[in-house]
XYZ file of C-alpha atoms in Angstrom:
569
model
C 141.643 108.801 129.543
C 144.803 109.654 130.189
C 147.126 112.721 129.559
C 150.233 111.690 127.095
C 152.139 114.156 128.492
C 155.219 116.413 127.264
C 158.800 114.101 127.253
C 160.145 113.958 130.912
C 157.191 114.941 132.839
C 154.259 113.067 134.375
C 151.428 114.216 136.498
C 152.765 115.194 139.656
C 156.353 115.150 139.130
C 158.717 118.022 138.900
C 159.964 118.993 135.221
C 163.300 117.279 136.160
C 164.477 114.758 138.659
C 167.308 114.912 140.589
C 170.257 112.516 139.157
C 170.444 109.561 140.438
C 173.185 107.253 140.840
C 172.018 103.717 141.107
C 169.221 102.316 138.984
C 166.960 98.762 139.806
C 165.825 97.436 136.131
C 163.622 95.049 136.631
C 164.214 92.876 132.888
C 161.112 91.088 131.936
C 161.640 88.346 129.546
C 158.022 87.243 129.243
C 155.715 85.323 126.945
C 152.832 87.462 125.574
C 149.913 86.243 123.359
C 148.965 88.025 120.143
C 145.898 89.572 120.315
C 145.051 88.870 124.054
C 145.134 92.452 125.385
C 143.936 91.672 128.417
C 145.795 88.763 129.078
C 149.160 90.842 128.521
C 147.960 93.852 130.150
C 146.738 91.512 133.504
C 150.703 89.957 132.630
C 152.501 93.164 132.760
C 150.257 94.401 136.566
C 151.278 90.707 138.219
C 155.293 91.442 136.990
C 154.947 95.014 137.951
C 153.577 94.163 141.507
C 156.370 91.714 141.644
C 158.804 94.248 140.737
C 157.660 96.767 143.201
C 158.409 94.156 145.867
C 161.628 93.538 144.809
C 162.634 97.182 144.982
C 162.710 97.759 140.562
C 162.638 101.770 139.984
C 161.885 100.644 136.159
C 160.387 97.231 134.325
C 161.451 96.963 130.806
C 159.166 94.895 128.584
C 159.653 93.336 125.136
C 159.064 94.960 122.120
C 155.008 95.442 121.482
C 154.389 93.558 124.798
C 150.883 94.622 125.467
C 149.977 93.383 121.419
C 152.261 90.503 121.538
C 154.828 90.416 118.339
C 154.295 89.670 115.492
C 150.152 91.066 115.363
C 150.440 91.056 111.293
C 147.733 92.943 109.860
C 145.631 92.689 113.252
C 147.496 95.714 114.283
C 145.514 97.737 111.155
C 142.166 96.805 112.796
C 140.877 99.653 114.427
C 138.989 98.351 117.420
C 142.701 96.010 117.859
C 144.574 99.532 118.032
C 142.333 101.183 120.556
C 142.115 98.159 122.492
C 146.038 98.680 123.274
C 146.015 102.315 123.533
C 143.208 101.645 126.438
C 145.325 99.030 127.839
C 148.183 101.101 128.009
C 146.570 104.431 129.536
C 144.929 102.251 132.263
C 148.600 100.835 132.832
C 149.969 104.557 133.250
C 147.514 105.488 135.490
C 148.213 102.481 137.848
C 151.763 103.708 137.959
C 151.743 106.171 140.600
C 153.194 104.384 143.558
C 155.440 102.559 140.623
C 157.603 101.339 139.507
C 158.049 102.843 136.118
C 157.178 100.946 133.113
C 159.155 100.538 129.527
C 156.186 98.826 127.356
C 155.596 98.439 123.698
C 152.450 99.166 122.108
C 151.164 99.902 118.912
C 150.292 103.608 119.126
C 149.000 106.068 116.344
C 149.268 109.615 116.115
C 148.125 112.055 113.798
C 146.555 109.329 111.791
C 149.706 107.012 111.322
C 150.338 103.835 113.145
C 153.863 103.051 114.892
C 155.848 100.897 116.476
C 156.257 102.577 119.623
C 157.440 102.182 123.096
C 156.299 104.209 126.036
C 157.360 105.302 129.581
C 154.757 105.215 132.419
C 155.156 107.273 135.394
C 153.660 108.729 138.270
C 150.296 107.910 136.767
C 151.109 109.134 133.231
C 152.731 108.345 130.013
C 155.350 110.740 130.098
C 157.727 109.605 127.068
C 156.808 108.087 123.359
C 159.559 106.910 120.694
C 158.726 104.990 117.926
C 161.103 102.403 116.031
C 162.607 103.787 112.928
C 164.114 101.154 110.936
C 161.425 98.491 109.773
C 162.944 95.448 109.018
C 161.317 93.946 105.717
C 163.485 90.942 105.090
C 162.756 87.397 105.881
C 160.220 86.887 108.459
C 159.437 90.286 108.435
C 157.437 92.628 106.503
C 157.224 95.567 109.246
C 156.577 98.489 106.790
C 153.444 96.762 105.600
C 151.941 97.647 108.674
C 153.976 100.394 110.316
C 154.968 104.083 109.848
C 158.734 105.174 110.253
C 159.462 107.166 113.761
C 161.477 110.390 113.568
C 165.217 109.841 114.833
C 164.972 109.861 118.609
C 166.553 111.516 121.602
C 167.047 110.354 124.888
C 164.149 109.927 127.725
C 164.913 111.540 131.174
C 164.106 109.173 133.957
C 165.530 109.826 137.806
C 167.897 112.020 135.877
C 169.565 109.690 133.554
C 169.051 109.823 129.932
C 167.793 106.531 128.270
C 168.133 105.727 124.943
C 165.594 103.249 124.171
C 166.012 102.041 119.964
C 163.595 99.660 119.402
C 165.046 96.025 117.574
C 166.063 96.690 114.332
C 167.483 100.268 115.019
C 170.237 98.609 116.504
C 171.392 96.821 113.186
C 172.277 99.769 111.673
C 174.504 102.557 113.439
C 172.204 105.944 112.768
C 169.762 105.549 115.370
C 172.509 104.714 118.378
C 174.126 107.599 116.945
C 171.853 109.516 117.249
C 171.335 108.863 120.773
C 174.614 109.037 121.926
C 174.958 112.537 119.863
C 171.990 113.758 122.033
C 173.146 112.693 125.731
C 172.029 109.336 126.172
C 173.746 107.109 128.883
C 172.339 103.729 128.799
C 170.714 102.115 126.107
C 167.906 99.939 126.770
C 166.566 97.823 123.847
C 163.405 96.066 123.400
C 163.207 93.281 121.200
C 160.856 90.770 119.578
C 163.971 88.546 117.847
C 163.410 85.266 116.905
C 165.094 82.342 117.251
C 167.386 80.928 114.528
C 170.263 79.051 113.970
C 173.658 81.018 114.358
C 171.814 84.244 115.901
C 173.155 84.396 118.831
C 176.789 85.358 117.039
C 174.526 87.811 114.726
C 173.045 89.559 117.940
C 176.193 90.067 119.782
C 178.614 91.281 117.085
C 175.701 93.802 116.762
C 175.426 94.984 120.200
C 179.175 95.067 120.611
C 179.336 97.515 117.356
C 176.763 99.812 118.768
C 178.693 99.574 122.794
C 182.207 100.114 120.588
C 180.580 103.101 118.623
C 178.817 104.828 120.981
C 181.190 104.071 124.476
C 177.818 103.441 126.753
C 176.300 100.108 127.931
C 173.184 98.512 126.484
C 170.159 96.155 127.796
C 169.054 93.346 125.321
C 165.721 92.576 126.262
C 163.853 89.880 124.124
C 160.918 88.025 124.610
C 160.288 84.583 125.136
C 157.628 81.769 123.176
C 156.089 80.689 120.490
C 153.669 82.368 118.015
C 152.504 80.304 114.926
C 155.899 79.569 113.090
C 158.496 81.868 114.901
C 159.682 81.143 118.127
C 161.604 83.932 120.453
C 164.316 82.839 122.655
C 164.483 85.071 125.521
C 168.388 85.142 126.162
C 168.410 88.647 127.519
C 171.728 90.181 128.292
C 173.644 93.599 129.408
C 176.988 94.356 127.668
C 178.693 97.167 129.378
C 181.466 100.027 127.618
C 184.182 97.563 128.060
C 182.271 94.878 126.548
C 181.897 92.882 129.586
C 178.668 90.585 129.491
C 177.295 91.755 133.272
C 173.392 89.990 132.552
C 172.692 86.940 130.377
C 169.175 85.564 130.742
C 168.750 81.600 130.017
C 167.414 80.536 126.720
C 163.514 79.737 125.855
C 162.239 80.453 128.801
C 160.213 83.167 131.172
C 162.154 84.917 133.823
C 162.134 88.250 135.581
C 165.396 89.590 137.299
C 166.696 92.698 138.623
C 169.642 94.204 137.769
C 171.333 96.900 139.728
C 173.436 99.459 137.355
C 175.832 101.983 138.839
C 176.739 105.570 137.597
C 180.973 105.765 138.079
C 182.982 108.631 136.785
C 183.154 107.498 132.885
C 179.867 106.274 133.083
C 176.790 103.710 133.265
C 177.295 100.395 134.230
C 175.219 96.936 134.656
C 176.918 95.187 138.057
C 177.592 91.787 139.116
C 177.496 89.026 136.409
C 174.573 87.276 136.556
C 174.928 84.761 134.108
C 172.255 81.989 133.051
C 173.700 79.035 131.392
C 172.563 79.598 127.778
C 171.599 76.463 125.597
C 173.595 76.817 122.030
C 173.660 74.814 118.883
C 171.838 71.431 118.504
C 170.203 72.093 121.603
C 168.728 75.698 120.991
C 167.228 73.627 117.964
C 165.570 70.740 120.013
C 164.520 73.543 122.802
C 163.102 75.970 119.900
C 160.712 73.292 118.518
C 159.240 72.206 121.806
C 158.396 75.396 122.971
C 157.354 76.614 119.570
C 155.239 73.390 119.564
C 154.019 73.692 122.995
C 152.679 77.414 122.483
C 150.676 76.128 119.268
C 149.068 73.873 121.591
C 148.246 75.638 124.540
C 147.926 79.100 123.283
C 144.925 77.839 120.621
C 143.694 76.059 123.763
C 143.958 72.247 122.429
C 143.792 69.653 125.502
C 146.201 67.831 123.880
C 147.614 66.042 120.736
C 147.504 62.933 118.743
C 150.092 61.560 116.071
C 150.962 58.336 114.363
C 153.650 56.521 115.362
C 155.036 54.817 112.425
C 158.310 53.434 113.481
C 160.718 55.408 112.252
C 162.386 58.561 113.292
C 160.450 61.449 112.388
C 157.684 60.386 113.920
C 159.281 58.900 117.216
C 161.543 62.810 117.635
C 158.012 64.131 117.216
C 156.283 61.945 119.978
C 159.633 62.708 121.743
C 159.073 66.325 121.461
C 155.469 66.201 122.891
C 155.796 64.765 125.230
C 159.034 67.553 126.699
C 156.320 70.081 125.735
C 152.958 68.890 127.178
C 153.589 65.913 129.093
C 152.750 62.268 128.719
C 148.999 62.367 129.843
C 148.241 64.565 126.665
C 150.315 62.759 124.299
C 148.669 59.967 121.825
C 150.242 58.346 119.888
C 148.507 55.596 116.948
C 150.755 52.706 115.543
C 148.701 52.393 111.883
C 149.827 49.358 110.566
C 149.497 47.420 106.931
C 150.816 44.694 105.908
C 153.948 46.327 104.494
C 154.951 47.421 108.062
C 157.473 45.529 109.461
C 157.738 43.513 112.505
C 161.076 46.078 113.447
C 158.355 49.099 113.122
C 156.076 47.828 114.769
C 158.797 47.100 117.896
C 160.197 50.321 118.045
C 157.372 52.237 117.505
C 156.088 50.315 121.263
C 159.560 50.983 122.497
C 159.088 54.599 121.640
C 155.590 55.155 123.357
C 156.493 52.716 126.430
C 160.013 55.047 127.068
C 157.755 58.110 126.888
C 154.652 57.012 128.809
C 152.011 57.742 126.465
C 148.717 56.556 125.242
C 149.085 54.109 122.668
C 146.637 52.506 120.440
C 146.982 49.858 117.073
C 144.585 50.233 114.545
C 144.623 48.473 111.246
C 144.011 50.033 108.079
C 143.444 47.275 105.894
C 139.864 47.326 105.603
C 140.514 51.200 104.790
C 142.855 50.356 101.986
C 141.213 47.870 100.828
C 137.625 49.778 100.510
C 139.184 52.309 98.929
C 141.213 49.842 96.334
C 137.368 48.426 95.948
C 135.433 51.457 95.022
C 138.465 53.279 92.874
C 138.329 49.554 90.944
C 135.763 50.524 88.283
C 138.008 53.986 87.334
C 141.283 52.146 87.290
C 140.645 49.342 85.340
C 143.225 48.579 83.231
C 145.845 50.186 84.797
C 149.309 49.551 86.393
C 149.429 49.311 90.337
C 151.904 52.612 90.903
C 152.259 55.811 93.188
C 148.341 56.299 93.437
C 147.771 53.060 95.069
C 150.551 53.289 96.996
C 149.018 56.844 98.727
C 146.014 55.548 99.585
C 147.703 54.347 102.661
C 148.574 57.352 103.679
C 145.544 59.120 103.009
C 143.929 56.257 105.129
C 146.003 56.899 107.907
C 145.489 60.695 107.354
C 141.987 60.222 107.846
C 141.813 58.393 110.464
C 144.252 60.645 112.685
C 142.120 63.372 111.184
C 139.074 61.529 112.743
C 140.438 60.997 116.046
C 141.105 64.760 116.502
C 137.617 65.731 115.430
C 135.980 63.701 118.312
C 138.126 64.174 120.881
C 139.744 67.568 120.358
C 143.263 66.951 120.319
C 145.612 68.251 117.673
C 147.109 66.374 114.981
C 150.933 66.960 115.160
C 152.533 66.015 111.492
C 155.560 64.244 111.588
C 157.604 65.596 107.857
C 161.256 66.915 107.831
C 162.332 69.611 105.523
C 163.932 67.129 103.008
C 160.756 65.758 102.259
C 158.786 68.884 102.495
C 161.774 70.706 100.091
C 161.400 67.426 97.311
C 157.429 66.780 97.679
C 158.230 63.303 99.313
C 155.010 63.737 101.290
C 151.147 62.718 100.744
C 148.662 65.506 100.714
C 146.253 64.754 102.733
C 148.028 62.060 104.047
C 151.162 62.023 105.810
C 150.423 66.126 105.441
C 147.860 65.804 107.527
C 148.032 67.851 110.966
C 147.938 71.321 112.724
C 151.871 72.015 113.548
C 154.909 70.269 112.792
C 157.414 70.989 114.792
C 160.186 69.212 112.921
C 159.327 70.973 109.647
C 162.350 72.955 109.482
C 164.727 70.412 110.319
C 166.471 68.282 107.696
C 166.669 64.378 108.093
C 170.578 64.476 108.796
C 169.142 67.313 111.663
C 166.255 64.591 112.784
C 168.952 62.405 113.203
C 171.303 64.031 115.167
C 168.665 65.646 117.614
C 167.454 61.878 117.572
C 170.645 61.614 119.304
C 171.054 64.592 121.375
C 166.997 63.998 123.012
C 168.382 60.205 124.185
C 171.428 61.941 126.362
C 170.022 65.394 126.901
C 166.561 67.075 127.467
C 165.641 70.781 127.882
C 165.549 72.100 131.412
C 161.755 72.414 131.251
C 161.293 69.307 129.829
C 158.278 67.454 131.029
C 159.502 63.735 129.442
C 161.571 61.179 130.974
C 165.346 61.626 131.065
C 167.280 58.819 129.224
C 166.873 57.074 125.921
C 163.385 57.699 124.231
C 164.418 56.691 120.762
C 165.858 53.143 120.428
C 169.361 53.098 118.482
C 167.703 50.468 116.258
C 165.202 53.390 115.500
C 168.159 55.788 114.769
C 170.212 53.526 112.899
C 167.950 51.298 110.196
C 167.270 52.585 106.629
C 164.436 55.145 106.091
C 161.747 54.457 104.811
C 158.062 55.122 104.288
C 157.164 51.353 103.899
C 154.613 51.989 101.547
C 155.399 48.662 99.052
C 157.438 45.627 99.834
C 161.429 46.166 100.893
C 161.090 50.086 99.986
C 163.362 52.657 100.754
C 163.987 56.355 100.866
C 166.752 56.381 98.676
C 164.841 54.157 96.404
C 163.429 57.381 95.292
C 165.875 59.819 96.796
C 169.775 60.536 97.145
C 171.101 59.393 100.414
C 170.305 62.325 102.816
C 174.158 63.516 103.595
C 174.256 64.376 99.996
C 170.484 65.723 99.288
C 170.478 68.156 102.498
C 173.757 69.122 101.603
C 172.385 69.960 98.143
C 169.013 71.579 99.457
C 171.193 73.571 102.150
C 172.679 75.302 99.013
C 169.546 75.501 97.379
C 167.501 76.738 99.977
C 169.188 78.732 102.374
C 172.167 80.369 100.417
C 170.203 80.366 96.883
C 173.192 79.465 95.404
C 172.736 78.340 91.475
C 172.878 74.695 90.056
C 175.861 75.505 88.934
C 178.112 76.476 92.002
C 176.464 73.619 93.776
C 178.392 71.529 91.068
C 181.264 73.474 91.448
C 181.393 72.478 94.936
C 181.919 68.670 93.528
C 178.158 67.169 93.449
C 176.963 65.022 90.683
C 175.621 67.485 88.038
C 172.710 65.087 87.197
C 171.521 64.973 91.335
C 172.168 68.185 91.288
C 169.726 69.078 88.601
C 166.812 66.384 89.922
C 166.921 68.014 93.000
C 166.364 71.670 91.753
C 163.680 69.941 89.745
C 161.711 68.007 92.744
C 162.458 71.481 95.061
C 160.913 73.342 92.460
C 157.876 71.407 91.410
C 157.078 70.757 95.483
C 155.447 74.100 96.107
C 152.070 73.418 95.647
C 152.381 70.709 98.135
C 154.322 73.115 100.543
C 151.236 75.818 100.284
C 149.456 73.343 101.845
C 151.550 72.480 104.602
C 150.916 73.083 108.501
C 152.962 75.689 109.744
C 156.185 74.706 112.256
C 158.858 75.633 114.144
C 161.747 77.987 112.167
C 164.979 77.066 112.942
C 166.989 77.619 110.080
C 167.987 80.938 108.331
C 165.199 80.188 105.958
C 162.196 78.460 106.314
C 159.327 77.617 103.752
C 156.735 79.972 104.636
C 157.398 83.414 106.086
C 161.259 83.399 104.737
C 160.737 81.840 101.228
C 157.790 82.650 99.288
C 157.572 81.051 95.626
C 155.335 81.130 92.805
C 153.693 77.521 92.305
C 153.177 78.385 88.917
C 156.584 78.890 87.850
C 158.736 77.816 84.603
C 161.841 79.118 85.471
C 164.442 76.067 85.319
C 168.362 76.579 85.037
C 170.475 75.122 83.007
């Protein structure tokens, strides 16, 4: 086992180094796995090796690399928690003829568990801080898991002082204090953030308060991928005193780059400007929900996927997306017609699957239907044809997606936006059906305009076609679920502009029926909306997970009661 030794001293090494004046950080914006120790531990030799060639004197990995972030409550297992504390004192030892490592670990001492980081030398672990402020807001509930570290000070390596907050002790301005009361010079920050819209503005008016406060430069370093409904966008970047962005990494993917930093008279700082082209806006969206769907896959091992390709958009944007993640070859895609599909649907749904290159298949579900209609007879005699009728077509075509993926393996990808999944306008085991969604978090106006984006744009590691996937006749007709003759979504619905406007309000600001009013919407929409959003949880417990992309998802951000009589007005 080895020694945790004393801060700034490793087996071997003198009790201080000589300064140095020019530091190689190797920045490693990687892609662990929950759980998969040694996976991430065989991840973190291969990038060190790599390093070592390319001259690094420290790696710097994300924040609880060797655990991969978030591990939930698997981090309070026992056997989980030793398994990393092996992993990392097999690490240290294999650091002798370095480089030096920055990891994150869970790590407990004296009978409490922390979020911790940890410096591995000259065959040692010669440094431990542990994160102090544990976010418990939105996707995160930290302190269920975690102990609170002590303030920290600075770690000597080579002679320079890091300061090494972990994530969230950058959001507030004690912990950087702290640091830059106590000596640090260079601030080094590993991160597990996750991608949302609008937080790339959030992260930088952050790390430019901390660089104004404290007058030294900092290293961003996040991690990259997707883990059940988060997905982290990599985008690692070095601001220096002056504010000067010397290091951006690109967006959503896995790279490993030096960086060369210089000590001058006033100070630390990151040189050249080595700046990756990073993806903003509408893109960042379309970019987040392929990766975060392609990780789902291949990270639970499916071979591939399956959906049903009904014609319209939702479902076509979901082929779309896919295929960018996983290819064509494991991408199929079922047309399930009945006779209330129409001959347009039935065109652009081909359109759709010839573009991409998939496998695609038509099968009927009359005979399902209609079986169904024939044994439910007896029980609804004397009754009105309504709603229930009308969902056995889903549930039909639920089944039978359900059925392909249970003899072949692949994974059902569900094709429902967040307006339906906010007002219930989804079948339970229907439409519902399905392991991910990676459109889930996107609103129908959203599903539109990525619609458009995907048909002049694709991410850089896309592995579709280039050009138009999604036929404007797709884009443009009227939604609908073509469940009864001539039968639209606003049949049922407000027109999207003005319901996602509405469930914007309601959802992600939790602004009251009443300012949503204010703002000049029809009182009575307003109201049935609040109503439908309301009364939809059950159906939204039952949901697959998906991608986040908003500032609040349903799931991890936005946890309701299902029983729940609270109603305004």
């Amino acid at each position: 086992m080895t020694t945790v030794l004393p801060t700034g001293t490793a087996p071997g090494a003198p009790e201080t180094d000589a300064p140095v004046d020019t530091l190689f950080i190797a920045v490693a914006q990687l892609n662990p796995i929950v759980g998969d120790v040694a996976g991430n531990l065989d991840l973190a030799r291969r990038t060190c090796a790599s390093a070592k060639d390319a001259g690094a004197d420290l790696v710097v990995f994300p924040e609880l690399f060797i655990a991969g972030y978030p591990p939930e409550d698997l981090v309070l297992k026992p056997a989980f928690q030793q398994a990393c504390r092996a992993a990392i004192e097999t690490l240290a030892a294999e650091t002798a003829d370095g480089p030096a490592l920055l990891i994150g670990a869970p790590w407990v001492d004296e009978g409490r568990l922390y979020n911790s980081v940890l410096l591995l030398e000259n065959g040692g672990i010669s440094a431990i801080r542990h994160k102090v402020d544990l976010p418990n807001y939105g996707v995160f509930d930290e302190k269920r898991v975690f102990a609170p570290g002590p303030l920290p000070g600075p770690i000597p390596f080579k002679g320079v002082r890091l300061g090494v907050p972990v994530c969230e002790d950058i959001w507030g301005a004690d912990v950087v204090e702290c640091l830059a009361e106590t000596g640090a010079e260079l601030l080094i920050v590993p991160n597990g953030s996750p991608y949302r819209q609008n937080v790339y503005a959030e992260r930088e008016n952050v790390v430019v308060a901390r660089v104004v406060e404290s007058h030294l430069p900092l290293l961003y370093v996040n991690q990259v991928g997707g883990q059940d409904e988060l997905v982290f966008d990599g985008a690692s970047f070095a601001l220096n005193p002056d504010r000067f962005l010397a290091l951006q990494f690109p967006g959503f993917m896995e790279r490993v780059r030096i960086s060369k930093w210089q000590r001058f008279e006033n100070g630390w700082k990151c040189l050249g400007a080595n700046l990756a082209d990073r993806i903003d806006g509408d893109e960042a969206d379309y970019a987040a929900c392929v990766l975060g769907l392609r990780d789902y896959v291949n990270k639970n091992r499916f071979p591939g996927v399956v959906l049903g390709l009904s014609g319209g958009i939702d479902s076509a944007i979901c082929a779309a997306m896919a295929v960018d993640a996983l290819g064509p070859e494991r991408v199929h895609c079922i047309m399930l017609p009945y006779r209330y599909t129409s001959g347009d649907s039935l065109t652009d749904a081909a359109a759709v699957a010839q573009a991409l290159g998939v496998r695609y298949d038509i099968v009927p579900i009359a005979a399902g239907v209609e079986g169904m209609e024939a044994a439910l007879a007896p029980l609804f005699a004397g009754t009105k044809r309504d709603v229930t009728e009308e969902n056995l077509q889903s549930r039909v075509r639920g089944a039978l997606l359900m059925s392909v993926s249970n003899k072949f393996g692949a994974m059902v990808v569900t094709t429902g936006n967040k307006s339906e999944m906010s007002t219930g306008y989804a079948t339970l085991y229907g439409d519902m059906n399905g392991g991910y969604n990676p459109i889930k978090d996107l609103y129908k106006t959203q599903v539109t305009r990525l619609s458009r984006l995907r048909n002049r744009w694709k991410p850089a590691d896309a592995l579709g076609p280039d050009g138009v996937v999604i036929p404007d006749s797709l884009i443009d007709k009227p939604p609908t679920a073509e469940l009864r003759d001539n039968q639209k979504d606003e049949d049922s619905l407000p027109p999207y502009a003005v319901l996602d406007a509405i469930l914007e309000r309601l959802v992600e600001r939790e602004h009251s029926v009443a300012q949503i009013i204010t703002d000049g919407f029809d009182a009575a929409t307003v109201t049935r909306v609040e109503r439908l959003l309301n009364i939809a949880e059950y159906k939204r417990r039952q949901a697959a997970p998906g991608v986040k992309v908003t500032g609040r998802n349903f799931g991890r951000d936005r946890r309701y009661p299902i029983t729940n009589r609270f109603r305004e007005g």
